Short mmCIF file of C-alpha atoms and ligand atoms in Angstrom, two decimals:
data_model
loop_
_atom_site.label_atom_id
_atom_site.label_comp_id
_atom_site.label_asym_id
_atom_site.label_seq_id
_atom_site.Cartn_x
_atom_site.Cartn_y
_atom_site.Cartn_z
CA MET A 1 102.42 63.01 104.14
CA ALA A 2 100.88 66.32 104.85
CA THR A 3 98.91 67.23 107.85
CA ILE A 4 95.52 68.64 108.14
CA ALA A 5 94.05 70.18 111.13
CA CYS A 6 91.40 72.55 112.19
CA SER A 7 92.04 75.27 114.68
CA ASP A 8 93.13 73.51 117.85
CA ALA A 9 95.70 71.19 116.36
CA GLY A 10 97.07 74.12 114.43
CA THR A 11 97.60 76.11 117.58
CA ALA A 12 99.26 73.26 119.38
CA ASP A 13 102.24 73.09 117.07
CA ARG A 14 102.55 76.78 116.57
CA GLU A 15 106.14 77.91 116.44
CA ASP A 16 107.33 80.88 118.35
CA SER A 17 108.58 82.79 115.41
CA ALA A 18 109.95 85.60 117.54
CA ALA A 19 112.29 83.14 119.14
CA THR A 20 113.52 81.84 115.82
CA ALA A 21 116.85 83.24 114.75
CA LEU A 22 116.36 85.68 111.94
CA SER A 23 118.43 85.60 108.85
CA SER A 24 121.22 87.90 108.05
CA GLN A 25 123.27 85.25 106.34
CA LYS A 26 123.42 84.62 102.66
CA THR A 27 120.07 84.67 100.96
CA SER A 28 119.00 82.07 98.48
CA ALA A 29 117.02 82.90 95.37
CA ALA A 30 114.04 81.53 97.23
CA GLN A 31 114.60 83.97 100.06
CA ALA A 32 114.82 86.85 97.64
CA ASN A 33 111.16 86.22 96.79
CA LEU A 34 110.26 86.86 100.42
CA ARG A 35 111.31 90.46 99.94
CA ASN A 36 109.51 90.87 96.61
CA ILE A 37 105.87 90.42 97.58
CA VAL A 38 103.29 92.84 96.18
CA PRO A 39 101.40 94.21 98.00
CA ALA A 40 104.05 94.28 100.72
CA PRO A 41 103.01 92.31 103.80
CA VAL A 42 102.87 93.96 107.20
CA SER A 43 105.86 91.96 108.40
CA VAL A 44 108.28 89.55 106.75
CA GLN A 45 111.08 87.72 108.53
CA SER A 46 113.31 85.33 106.66
CA ARG A 47 115.03 82.28 108.15
CA SER A 48 118.03 81.04 106.28
CA GLY A 49 118.50 77.32 106.01
CA GLN A 50 114.74 76.81 106.26
CA ASP A 51 113.73 76.79 102.60
CA PHE A 52 110.84 74.52 101.69
CA SER A 53 110.69 72.52 98.46
CA LEU A 54 107.53 71.42 96.76
CA THR A 55 107.88 67.93 95.29
CA ALA A 56 105.80 65.46 93.36
CA HIS A 57 104.76 63.98 96.70
CA THR A 58 103.67 67.16 98.44
CA VAL A 59 100.12 67.07 99.69
CA ILE A 60 98.08 70.14 100.46
CA GLY A 61 96.32 69.59 103.72
CA ALA A 62 93.16 71.57 104.17
CA GLY A 63 90.95 71.73 107.20
CA ALA A 64 89.00 68.54 107.46
CA CYS A 65 86.29 70.41 109.27
CA SER A 66 85.65 73.02 106.61
CA ALA A 67 84.59 72.49 103.03
CA GLU A 68 85.57 76.07 102.36
CA VAL A 69 89.14 75.57 103.53
CA GLN A 70 89.21 72.49 101.34
CA ARG A 71 88.15 74.70 98.45
CA VAL A 72 90.91 77.23 99.13
CA GLY A 73 93.31 74.28 99.19
CA GLU A 74 92.00 73.20 95.79
CA TYR A 75 92.40 76.74 94.49
CA LEU A 76 96.02 76.81 95.65
CA ALA A 77 96.67 73.38 94.13
CA GLY A 78 95.13 74.66 90.90
CA LEU A 79 97.63 77.53 90.86
CA LEU A 80 100.60 75.25 91.45
CA ARG A 81 99.77 72.20 89.32
CA PRO A 82 100.21 73.38 85.73
CA ALA A 83 103.82 74.56 85.98
CA THR A 84 105.01 71.91 88.41
CA GLY A 85 103.17 69.03 86.80
CA PHE A 86 102.70 67.64 90.32
CA ALA A 87 99.48 65.98 91.40
CA LEU A 88 99.31 68.03 94.63
CA ARG A 89 96.44 66.19 96.17
CA VAL A 90 94.31 68.19 98.55
CA ARG A 91 93.04 66.15 101.40
CA PRO A 92 92.06 66.09 104.97
CA VAL A 93 94.69 64.24 107.01
CA ASP A 94 95.11 63.74 110.69
CA ALA A 95 96.59 66.32 112.96
CA THR A 96 99.82 64.59 113.87
CA ALA A 97 101.93 64.34 110.72
CA HIS A 98 103.51 67.58 109.66
CA THR A 99 104.83 67.90 106.16
CA GLY A 100 103.53 69.55 103.04
CA ILE A 101 101.43 72.68 102.81
CA VAL A 102 98.85 73.00 105.55
CA LEU A 103 95.93 75.41 105.63
CA LEU A 104 94.53 76.02 109.09
CA LEU A 105 91.44 77.93 110.03
CA GLY A 106 91.88 79.52 113.43
CA GLY A 107 94.95 79.92 115.55
CA ALA A 108 96.27 82.94 113.69
CA ASN A 109 97.45 86.01 115.53
CA ALA A 110 94.34 88.09 116.31
CA GLN A 111 95.98 91.05 114.58
CA VAL A 112 95.33 89.50 111.17
CA GLY A 113 91.60 90.13 111.54
CA THR A 114 89.12 88.81 108.99
CA GLU A 115 91.23 89.08 105.85
CA GLY A 116 94.81 88.59 107.01
CA TYR A 117 96.94 85.51 107.56
CA GLU A 118 100.16 84.15 108.96
CA LEU A 119 102.51 82.08 106.86
CA ASP A 120 105.29 79.96 108.32
CA VAL A 121 107.79 78.34 106.02
CA THR A 122 110.26 75.77 107.29
CA THR A 123 112.09 72.94 105.56
CA GLU A 124 109.43 70.49 106.67
CA ARG A 125 106.30 72.36 105.81
CA VAL A 126 104.42 75.50 104.97
CA ILE A 127 101.73 76.43 107.42
CA LEU A 128 99.16 79.01 106.47
CA ARG A 129 96.89 80.18 109.27
CA ALA A 130 93.99 82.58 109.18
CA ASN A 131 90.84 83.30 111.10
CA THR A 132 88.69 83.11 107.96
CA PRO A 133 88.79 81.37 104.58
CA ALA A 134 89.26 84.82 103.01
CA GLY A 135 92.46 85.17 105.00
CA LEU A 136 93.67 81.78 103.81
CA PHE A 137 92.92 82.85 100.25
CA ALA A 138 95.00 86.02 100.69
CA GLY A 139 97.80 83.91 102.14
CA ALA A 140 97.61 81.58 99.13
CA GLN A 141 98.22 84.60 96.88
CA THR A 142 101.30 85.43 98.90
CA LEU A 143 102.56 81.86 98.82
CA ARG A 144 102.15 81.88 95.04
CA GLN A 145 104.58 84.80 94.85
CA LEU A 146 107.14 82.96 96.97
CA PHE A 147 107.63 80.36 94.25
CA PRO A 148 109.90 81.09 91.28
CA ALA A 149 108.29 83.19 88.53
CA ASN A 150 107.79 80.23 86.20
CA ILE A 151 105.18 78.87 88.62
CA GLU A 152 102.87 81.13 86.58
CA SER A 153 103.34 79.14 83.40
CA SER A 154 100.41 77.10 82.12
CA THR A 155 102.77 74.38 80.89
CA ARG A 156 105.18 72.16 82.76
CA GLN A 157 108.45 73.86 83.74
CA ASN A 158 111.62 72.80 85.47
CA GLY A 159 111.87 73.33 89.22
CA PRO A 160 113.18 73.29 91.81
CA TRP A 161 110.05 74.68 93.40
CA THR A 162 111.61 76.23 96.46
CA VAL A 163 110.09 78.74 98.86
CA GLY A 164 112.26 80.81 101.18
CA GLY A 165 112.06 79.94 104.87
CA GLY A 166 110.49 82.57 107.07
CA HIS A 167 107.43 84.01 108.72
CA ILE A 168 104.92 86.49 107.34
CA LEU A 169 102.20 88.25 109.26
CA ASP A 170 99.87 90.22 107.07
CA PHE A 171 96.54 92.03 106.97
CA PRO A 172 95.01 94.86 104.93
CA LYS A 173 95.04 98.53 105.75
CA PHE A 174 91.64 99.26 104.13
CA GLU A 175 88.52 97.11 104.01
CA PHE A 176 87.44 98.09 100.48
CA ARG A 177 89.93 97.33 97.75
CA GLY A 178 88.39 97.27 94.33
CA GLY A 179 88.40 97.47 90.60
CA MET A 180 85.67 98.61 88.24
CA LEU A 181 85.13 97.50 84.68
CA ASP A 182 82.90 99.44 82.30
CA VAL A 183 81.08 96.75 80.30
CA SER A 184 78.73 99.27 78.70
CA ARG A 185 81.04 101.23 76.39
CA HIS A 186 82.44 97.91 75.22
CA PHE A 187 80.95 94.60 76.24
CA PHE A 188 83.13 91.82 77.63
CA GLY A 189 81.94 88.22 77.92
CA VAL A 190 81.94 86.07 81.02
CA ASP A 191 85.36 84.55 80.25
CA THR A 192 87.00 87.96 80.08
CA ILE A 193 85.33 88.97 83.33
CA LYS A 194 86.75 85.85 84.97
CA HIS A 195 90.25 86.85 83.89
CA TYR A 196 89.62 90.33 85.27
CA ILE A 197 88.49 88.81 88.59
CA ASP A 198 91.64 86.68 88.69
CA HIS A 199 93.77 89.78 88.14
CA LEU A 200 92.09 91.53 91.07
CA ALA A 201 92.43 88.45 93.28
CA ARG A 202 96.15 88.14 92.53
CA TYR A 203 96.75 91.47 94.31
CA LYS A 204 94.28 90.88 97.15
CA LEU A 205 91.54 93.19 95.91
CA ASN A 206 88.14 92.24 97.27
CA HIS A 207 85.50 94.16 95.29
CA MET A 208 84.60 94.16 91.61
CA HIS A 209 82.25 96.87 90.43
CA LEU A 210 80.59 96.34 87.05
CA HIS A 211 79.34 99.46 85.25
CA LEU A 212 76.38 97.66 83.66
CA ALA A 213 74.50 100.46 81.94
CA ASP A 214 75.44 103.68 80.22
CA ASP A 215 74.50 105.57 77.06
CA GLN A 216 76.05 102.96 74.80
CA GLY A 217 74.68 99.75 76.26
CA TRP A 218 72.49 98.01 78.83
CA ARG A 219 74.21 94.78 79.85
CA ILE A 220 72.07 92.96 82.40
CA GLN A 221 68.87 90.99 81.87
CA ILE A 222 65.91 92.60 83.63
CA ASP A 223 62.78 90.47 83.34
CA ALA A 224 60.38 93.37 83.75
CA TYR A 225 61.85 95.10 80.65
CA PRO A 226 63.19 92.54 78.16
CA GLN A 227 63.72 95.28 75.59
CA LEU A 228 66.54 96.75 77.75
CA THR A 229 68.86 93.98 76.62
CA ALA A 230 67.16 93.15 73.31
CA ILE A 231 67.56 96.75 72.14
CA GLY A 232 69.83 98.45 74.65
CA GLY A 233 72.31 95.57 74.70
CA SER A 234 72.62 95.31 70.94
CA THR A 235 75.53 97.63 70.28
CA GLU A 236 78.51 99.44 71.85
CA VAL A 237 81.03 102.20 71.15
CA GLY A 238 82.02 102.00 67.50
CA GLY A 239 78.85 100.14 66.54
CA GLY A 240 79.94 96.58 67.36
CA ALA A 241 77.52 93.86 68.39
CA GLY A 242 77.58 94.61 72.12
CA GLY A 243 75.99 91.94 74.27
CA PHE A 244 74.59 91.42 77.73
CA TYR A 245 74.66 89.05 80.69
CA THR A 246 71.70 86.79 81.26
CA LYS A 247 70.83 86.28 84.90
CA ALA A 248 72.54 82.90 84.68
CA ASP A 249 75.72 84.55 83.30
CA TYR A 250 75.66 87.14 86.03
CA THR A 251 75.14 84.53 88.72
CA GLU A 252 78.11 82.62 87.33
CA ILE A 253 80.23 85.79 87.60
CA VAL A 254 79.09 86.42 91.18
CA LYS A 255 79.91 82.83 92.11
CA TYR A 256 83.34 82.91 90.46
CA ALA A 257 84.13 86.15 92.28
CA ALA A 258 82.84 84.82 95.61
CA ALA A 259 85.15 81.82 95.33
CA ARG A 260 87.95 84.40 95.23
CA TYR A 261 86.51 86.43 98.12
CA ILE A 262 85.51 89.23 95.79
CA THR A 263 82.19 91.02 96.23
CA VAL A 264 80.47 92.06 93.00
CA ILE A 265 78.85 95.50 92.90
CA PRO A 266 76.37 96.09 90.08
CA GLU A 267 75.96 99.66 88.83
CA ILE A 268 73.12 101.09 86.80
CA ASP A 269 74.05 104.69 86.12
CA MET A 270 71.17 107.19 86.38
CA PRO A 271 69.52 109.68 85.88
CA GLY A 272 72.12 110.61 83.22
CA HIS A 273 74.19 108.15 81.15
CA VAL A 274 70.89 106.45 80.25
CA ASN A 275 70.60 106.58 76.48
CA ALA A 276 70.52 102.78 76.14
CA ALA A 277 67.54 102.66 78.53
CA LEU A 278 65.82 105.56 76.76
CA ALA A 279 66.33 103.83 73.41
CA SER A 280 64.74 100.66 74.80
CA VAL A 281 61.85 101.99 76.92
CA PRO A 282 59.97 104.86 75.22
CA GLU A 283 58.00 105.84 78.36
CA LEU A 284 61.19 107.02 80.06
CA ASN A 285 61.35 109.90 77.54
CA CYS A 286 59.31 113.09 77.95
CA ASN A 287 57.89 112.70 74.42
CA ASN A 288 57.41 108.96 74.91
CA GLN A 289 59.63 108.32 71.92
CA SER A 290 62.89 106.47 72.01
CA PRO A 291 66.02 108.14 70.69
CA PRO A 292 68.33 106.05 68.50
CA LEU A 293 71.01 103.87 70.05
CA TYR A 294 74.29 105.68 70.63
CA THR A 295 77.74 104.41 69.69
CA GLY A 296 79.88 107.52 70.26
CA VAL A 297 81.86 108.56 73.32
CA ASP A 298 80.22 111.79 74.49
CA VAL A 299 78.87 112.07 78.02
CA GLY A 300 76.19 114.15 79.72
CA PHE A 301 73.55 114.32 76.97
CA SER A 302 70.89 111.90 78.26
CA SER A 303 68.44 111.98 81.17
CA PHE A 304 65.36 110.18 82.37
CA CYS A 305 62.33 112.39 81.93
CA MET A 306 61.91 114.44 85.10
CA ASP A 307 58.48 115.97 84.51
CA ASP A 308 55.54 115.28 86.84
CA ALA A 309 53.69 113.21 84.25
CA HIS A 310 56.57 110.73 84.04
CA ARG A 311 57.44 110.49 87.73
CA ALA A 312 55.43 107.33 88.33
CA VAL A 313 56.71 105.48 85.29
CA VAL A 314 60.35 106.38 86.00
CA SER A 315 59.94 105.42 89.66
CA LYS A 316 58.44 102.08 88.74
CA PHE A 317 61.28 101.45 86.31
CA VAL A 318 63.89 102.21 88.95
CA ASP A 319 62.10 100.08 91.52
CA ASP A 320 61.88 97.07 89.19
CA VAL A 321 65.51 97.36 88.16
CA VAL A 322 66.81 97.75 91.71
CA ARG A 323 64.67 94.87 92.95
CA GLU A 324 65.92 92.50 90.26
CA LEU A 325 69.53 93.62 90.79
CA ALA A 326 69.20 93.13 94.54
CA GLU A 327 67.94 89.58 93.91
CA LEU A 328 71.10 88.87 91.90
CA THR A 329 73.39 90.44 94.49
CA PRO A 330 74.57 88.65 97.62
CA GLY A 331 76.92 91.54 98.43
CA PRO A 332 75.81 94.63 100.35
CA TYR A 333 76.03 97.28 97.63
CA ILE A 334 73.95 98.45 94.69
CA HIS A 335 75.53 101.38 92.81
CA LEU A 336 73.20 103.89 91.20
CA GLY A 337 75.77 106.04 89.40
CA GLY A 338 74.63 109.64 89.48
CA ASP A 339 77.63 111.20 87.73
CA GLU A 340 77.66 113.84 85.02
CA ALA A 341 73.89 114.29 84.85
CA HIS A 342 74.43 117.45 82.81
CA SER A 343 71.05 117.14 81.09
CA THR A 344 69.08 116.85 84.32
CA PRO A 345 68.17 120.17 86.01
CA VAL A 346 69.91 120.35 89.41
CA ALA A 347 66.71 120.58 91.47
CA ASP A 348 65.29 117.57 89.60
CA TYR A 349 68.54 115.68 90.10
CA ILE A 350 68.44 116.26 93.86
CA ALA A 351 64.79 115.24 94.10
CA PHE A 352 65.49 112.16 91.97
CA GLU A 353 68.36 111.02 94.20
CA GLN A 354 66.29 111.64 97.32
CA ARG A 355 63.59 109.35 95.93
CA THR A 356 65.89 106.78 94.39
CA LEU A 357 68.74 106.05 96.81
CA PRO A 358 66.25 104.86 99.48
CA VAL A 359 64.92 102.26 97.01
CA VAL A 360 68.23 100.45 97.45
CA GLU A 361 67.68 100.37 101.22
CA LYS A 362 64.13 99.16 100.69
CA TYR A 363 65.55 96.08 98.97
CA GLY A 364 67.97 95.45 101.80
CA LYS A 365 71.11 96.85 100.21
CA THR A 366 73.43 99.80 100.76
CA ALA A 367 73.41 102.50 98.09
CA MET A 368 76.58 103.62 96.39
CA GLY A 369 76.92 106.50 93.98
CA TRP A 370 79.52 108.70 92.34
CA HIS A 371 80.22 111.63 94.65
CA ASP A 372 77.92 113.89 92.63
CA ILE A 373 75.07 112.35 94.69
CA LEU A 374 76.32 114.25 97.74
CA LYS A 375 74.47 117.28 96.34
CA SER A 376 71.30 115.52 97.50
CA THR A 377 72.66 115.09 101.08
CA PRO A 378 71.98 111.35 101.26
CA ASP A 379 72.06 109.57 104.61
CA THR A 380 75.43 108.47 105.92
CA ARG A 381 74.88 104.80 105.06
CA THR A 382 75.24 105.76 101.40
CA LEU A 383 78.77 105.24 100.15
CA ALA A 384 80.09 108.05 97.95
CA GLN A 385 82.71 107.22 95.34
CA TYR A 386 84.99 110.20 94.82
CA TRP A 387 86.15 110.57 91.22
CA GLY A 388 87.43 114.17 91.26
CA THR A 389 90.94 115.16 90.25
CA THR A 390 91.88 117.32 93.21
CA PRO A 391 91.94 116.48 96.92
CA THR A 392 89.71 119.41 97.83
CA ASP A 393 85.98 119.60 97.18
CA SER A 394 83.60 121.62 99.32
CA THR A 395 80.64 119.26 98.86
CA VAL A 396 82.86 116.39 99.98
CA GLU A 397 84.07 118.33 103.02
CA GLN A 398 80.52 119.17 104.08
CA ALA A 399 79.40 115.57 103.63
CA ALA A 400 82.38 114.40 105.67
CA LYS A 401 81.27 116.64 108.54
CA ARG A 402 77.88 114.92 108.42
CA GLY A 403 79.69 111.58 108.74
CA ALA A 404 79.71 110.40 105.11
CA LYS A 405 82.01 107.55 104.12
CA PHE A 406 84.14 107.64 100.99
CA LEU A 407 85.58 105.29 98.46
CA ILE A 408 88.45 106.99 96.63
CA SER A 409 88.67 106.74 92.85
CA ALA A 410 90.43 110.05 92.18
CA ALA A 411 90.51 110.17 88.38
CA ASN A 412 94.07 111.51 88.16
CA LEU A 413 95.42 108.68 90.35
CA THR A 414 93.20 105.63 90.00
CA TYR A 415 91.52 105.81 86.56
CA MET A 416 92.89 102.84 84.70
CA ASP A 417 91.68 104.32 81.38
CA MET A 418 94.06 107.27 81.62
CA LYS A 419 97.10 106.95 79.39
CA TYR A 420 100.47 106.28 80.99
CA THR A 421 102.17 108.82 78.71
CA GLU A 422 101.01 110.67 75.62
CA ALA A 423 102.75 107.97 73.61
CA THR A 424 100.92 104.94 75.03
CA PRO A 425 98.31 103.77 72.52
CA LEU A 426 95.15 103.22 74.57
CA GLY A 427 93.11 105.38 76.89
CA GLN A 428 92.20 108.99 77.45
CA ASP A 429 93.98 111.90 79.13
CA TRP A 430 91.29 114.27 80.41
CA ALA A 431 92.25 113.60 84.06
CA GLY A 432 95.96 113.56 83.33
CA LEU A 433 98.60 111.01 82.46
CA ILE A 434 99.10 108.30 85.08
CA GLU A 435 102.49 106.62 85.02
CA VAL A 436 102.94 103.82 87.50
CA GLN A 437 104.83 106.06 89.93
CA ASP A 438 101.86 108.47 89.95
CA ALA A 439 99.50 105.60 90.72
CA TYR A 440 101.76 104.66 93.63
CA ASN A 441 102.82 107.96 95.18
CA TRP A 442 99.87 108.98 97.33
CA ASP A 443 98.20 107.97 100.54
CA PRO A 444 94.47 107.18 100.54
CA ALA A 445 94.28 107.79 104.30
CA THR A 446 95.22 111.46 104.01
CA TYR A 447 94.28 112.27 100.42
CA LEU A 448 90.86 113.94 100.74
CA THR A 449 90.86 117.32 102.44
CA GLY A 450 88.58 117.35 105.47
CA VAL A 451 87.90 113.62 105.38
CA PRO A 452 89.36 111.76 108.39
CA SER A 453 90.95 108.42 107.49
CA LYS A 454 88.32 106.51 109.45
CA GLN A 455 85.75 107.78 106.94
CA VAL A 456 87.74 106.37 104.00
CA VAL A 457 86.70 102.79 103.29
CA GLY A 458 89.32 102.27 100.62
CA VAL A 459 90.20 102.67 96.97
CA GLU A 460 88.69 101.49 93.71
CA ALA A 461 90.41 101.62 90.32
CA PRO A 462 87.84 102.15 87.53
CA LEU A 463 88.57 101.08 83.97
CA TRP A 464 86.30 102.94 81.55
CA THR A 465 86.31 101.27 78.18
CA GLU A 466 85.69 103.80 75.43
CA THR A 467 89.07 102.80 73.93
CA ILE A 468 89.37 99.31 75.42
CA LEU A 469 88.33 96.44 73.16
CA ASN A 470 89.55 93.15 74.61
CA LEU A 471 91.36 91.36 77.42
CA ALA A 472 94.82 92.32 76.19
CA ASN A 473 93.77 96.00 76.25
CA ILE A 474 92.36 95.58 79.76
CA GLU A 475 95.61 94.02 80.95
CA PHE A 476 97.78 96.68 79.33
CA MET A 477 95.93 99.35 81.31
CA LEU A 478 95.90 97.42 84.61
CA PHE A 479 99.49 96.21 84.68
CA PRO A 480 101.59 97.56 86.30
CA ARG A 481 99.23 100.14 87.85
CA ILE A 482 96.81 97.80 89.61
CA PRO A 483 99.55 96.27 91.80
CA ALA A 484 100.71 99.80 92.67
CA LEU A 485 97.22 100.75 93.83
CA ALA A 486 96.79 97.41 95.56
CA GLU A 487 99.85 98.13 97.66
CA ARG A 488 98.51 101.56 98.59
CA VAL A 489 95.24 100.10 99.81
CA TRP A 490 96.62 96.94 101.46
CA SER A 491 100.09 97.71 102.84
CA PRO A 492 101.36 100.02 105.58
CA SER A 493 102.03 103.46 104.10
CA THR A 494 105.73 103.34 105.04
CA HIS A 495 106.86 101.82 101.74
CA THR A 496 108.56 104.08 99.20
CA TRP A 497 108.55 104.15 95.43
CA ASP A 498 112.30 103.43 95.23
CA GLU A 499 111.83 100.22 97.13
CA PHE A 500 108.47 99.34 95.57
CA LYS A 501 109.71 99.65 92.01
CA VAL A 502 112.22 96.85 92.60
CA ARG A 503 109.51 94.59 94.00
CA LEU A 504 107.22 95.54 91.13
CA ALA A 505 109.96 94.68 88.65
CA SER A 506 110.07 91.15 89.99
CA GLN A 507 106.40 90.75 89.02
CA GLY A 508 107.16 91.29 85.32
CA PRO A 509 108.43 87.75 84.65
CA ARG A 510 105.35 86.40 86.44
CA TRP A 511 103.07 88.31 84.05
CA LYS A 512 105.10 87.10 81.08
CA ASN A 513 104.74 83.51 82.23
CA ALA A 514 101.02 84.00 82.83
CA ASN A 515 100.58 85.59 79.39
CA ILE A 516 99.37 88.84 80.92
CA ASP A 517 99.94 91.85 78.72
CA PHE A 518 101.49 94.85 80.48
CA TYR A 519 102.99 98.27 79.90
CA ALA A 520 106.75 97.94 80.38
CA SER A 521 107.08 101.31 82.06
CA PRO A 522 110.60 102.80 81.83
CA GLN A 523 110.18 103.83 85.48
CA VAL A 524 110.53 100.20 86.57
CA PRO A 525 113.88 98.30 86.59
CA TRP A 526 112.50 95.17 84.90
CA PRO A 527 114.93 92.27 85.05
C1 LIG B 1 84.05 110.13 83.23
S1 LIG B 1 84.13 109.66 85.98
C2 LIG B 1 82.98 109.27 83.46
C3 LIG B 1 82.75 108.17 82.54
C4 LIG B 1 83.75 108.15 81.42
C5 LIG B 1 85.11 108.48 81.96
C6 LIG B 1 86.20 108.38 80.94
C7 LIG B 1 82.70 109.27 85.81
C8 LIG B 1 82.00 108.93 87.03
N1 LIG B 1 82.19 109.28 84.57
O1 LIG B 1 81.45 108.22 82.04
O2 LIG B 1 83.74 106.88 80.84
O3 LIG B 1 85.08 109.78 82.46
O4 LIG B 1 87.44 108.56 81.52
#
């Protein structure tokens, strides 16, 4: 039976992996999976003759002293049960027996930090060690990829369920690894969001940004202004029914994400991209009259009223919205948009940002904004999200000299709504075409001119949804580009496209088994 232990017991039976003979001998199919992990781990050593097999009797041992480790154990069991048909009980057991899969909190190499892990696979057992539950969760995602591809099936498949023997030590390169979904242009229900979260989690991304309000829709319940959702949530691009998240829905999303170590970032875009708010709240308009709802795809035509007579009412609106969002947000960030405010005079825009970004701080959160906000020289706590299409931008360089931190979402590299080629059916092309090799072939650490790598927190891949209608569309745009970006933001930068594309190819059968739609790029040697 499997063993459970908390930190000390785990350390006691730690193997000296450096002393273990490393494989050069023939590799089993199971060992091939060790070389196919995406994103690539920091170090992988295989040990031939040490393959582990999951059986109907395998128990997943999770730290008896931590309910959270127990929960990660349950998550892992939940991944492995459908295809294997095994019971895979998760339970706390004593610290002396040593078979099965064992999750240990503590005792991992200090190098793995707060999100990394160590994985040891021998014939007897799989031991996953991390310093935090988040690290164990990341390790569980790796272990998932060590099983044959049909582990991803939702129905019972034939084994054997063998994992290659070896040792993996792994930790991320950047702290912020994210995806954004625009739920304003088209609305997606809670179930679709959960799938999206699962897709991010699979590749060790740890932030999900929801673009909750734009010209076409307001998608989050705000008690102070019920008309925002009643009116502003009632349609979407193309004139469909739209929708919105109640606070209970949103809390369910936040909780689902948290169980996958993903921080949710809510965005209300302002002072432009606000037609849905203007259509719902007449006092935000200079003539105190609401414009009609908007179901097209233009940008840059709307703005909160900036005149003196409306300053108080707009400020109160912003304050109420930020306060209610902060109450719904356990994570550190509230995103206030700020992009493409083409209908707001520049001086008014700067004054607006100078008044508004501090409201986020007032409610105990850190402000984020599209990099346009740098025009207002915000303080260096504010995180700027760079969405330009070239590495050089003078406003960015100046902000970097002041110590600003950046999240990179360069539109020509990371925008998941850009087409792959002119021939692919969904998406736009204003920032360029992004084939999977383009998404892969760059280095976030050195990308932005004049921004030292220590001022780059990471990468986020936004999916704008003017042309995206459902989960299958979302998946087609994410796969295979999201794993490419995930590798750039997690793995050491030494990996090359020629080697990555082979690893990426091995993911294809996993997506097929998991019923994930994807673009079968001709750049990838799919099996
Ligand atoms: C630009 S990039 C936008 C969005 C659009 C997107 C479409 C940015 C911060 N704003 O409003 O949806 O292009 O690709």
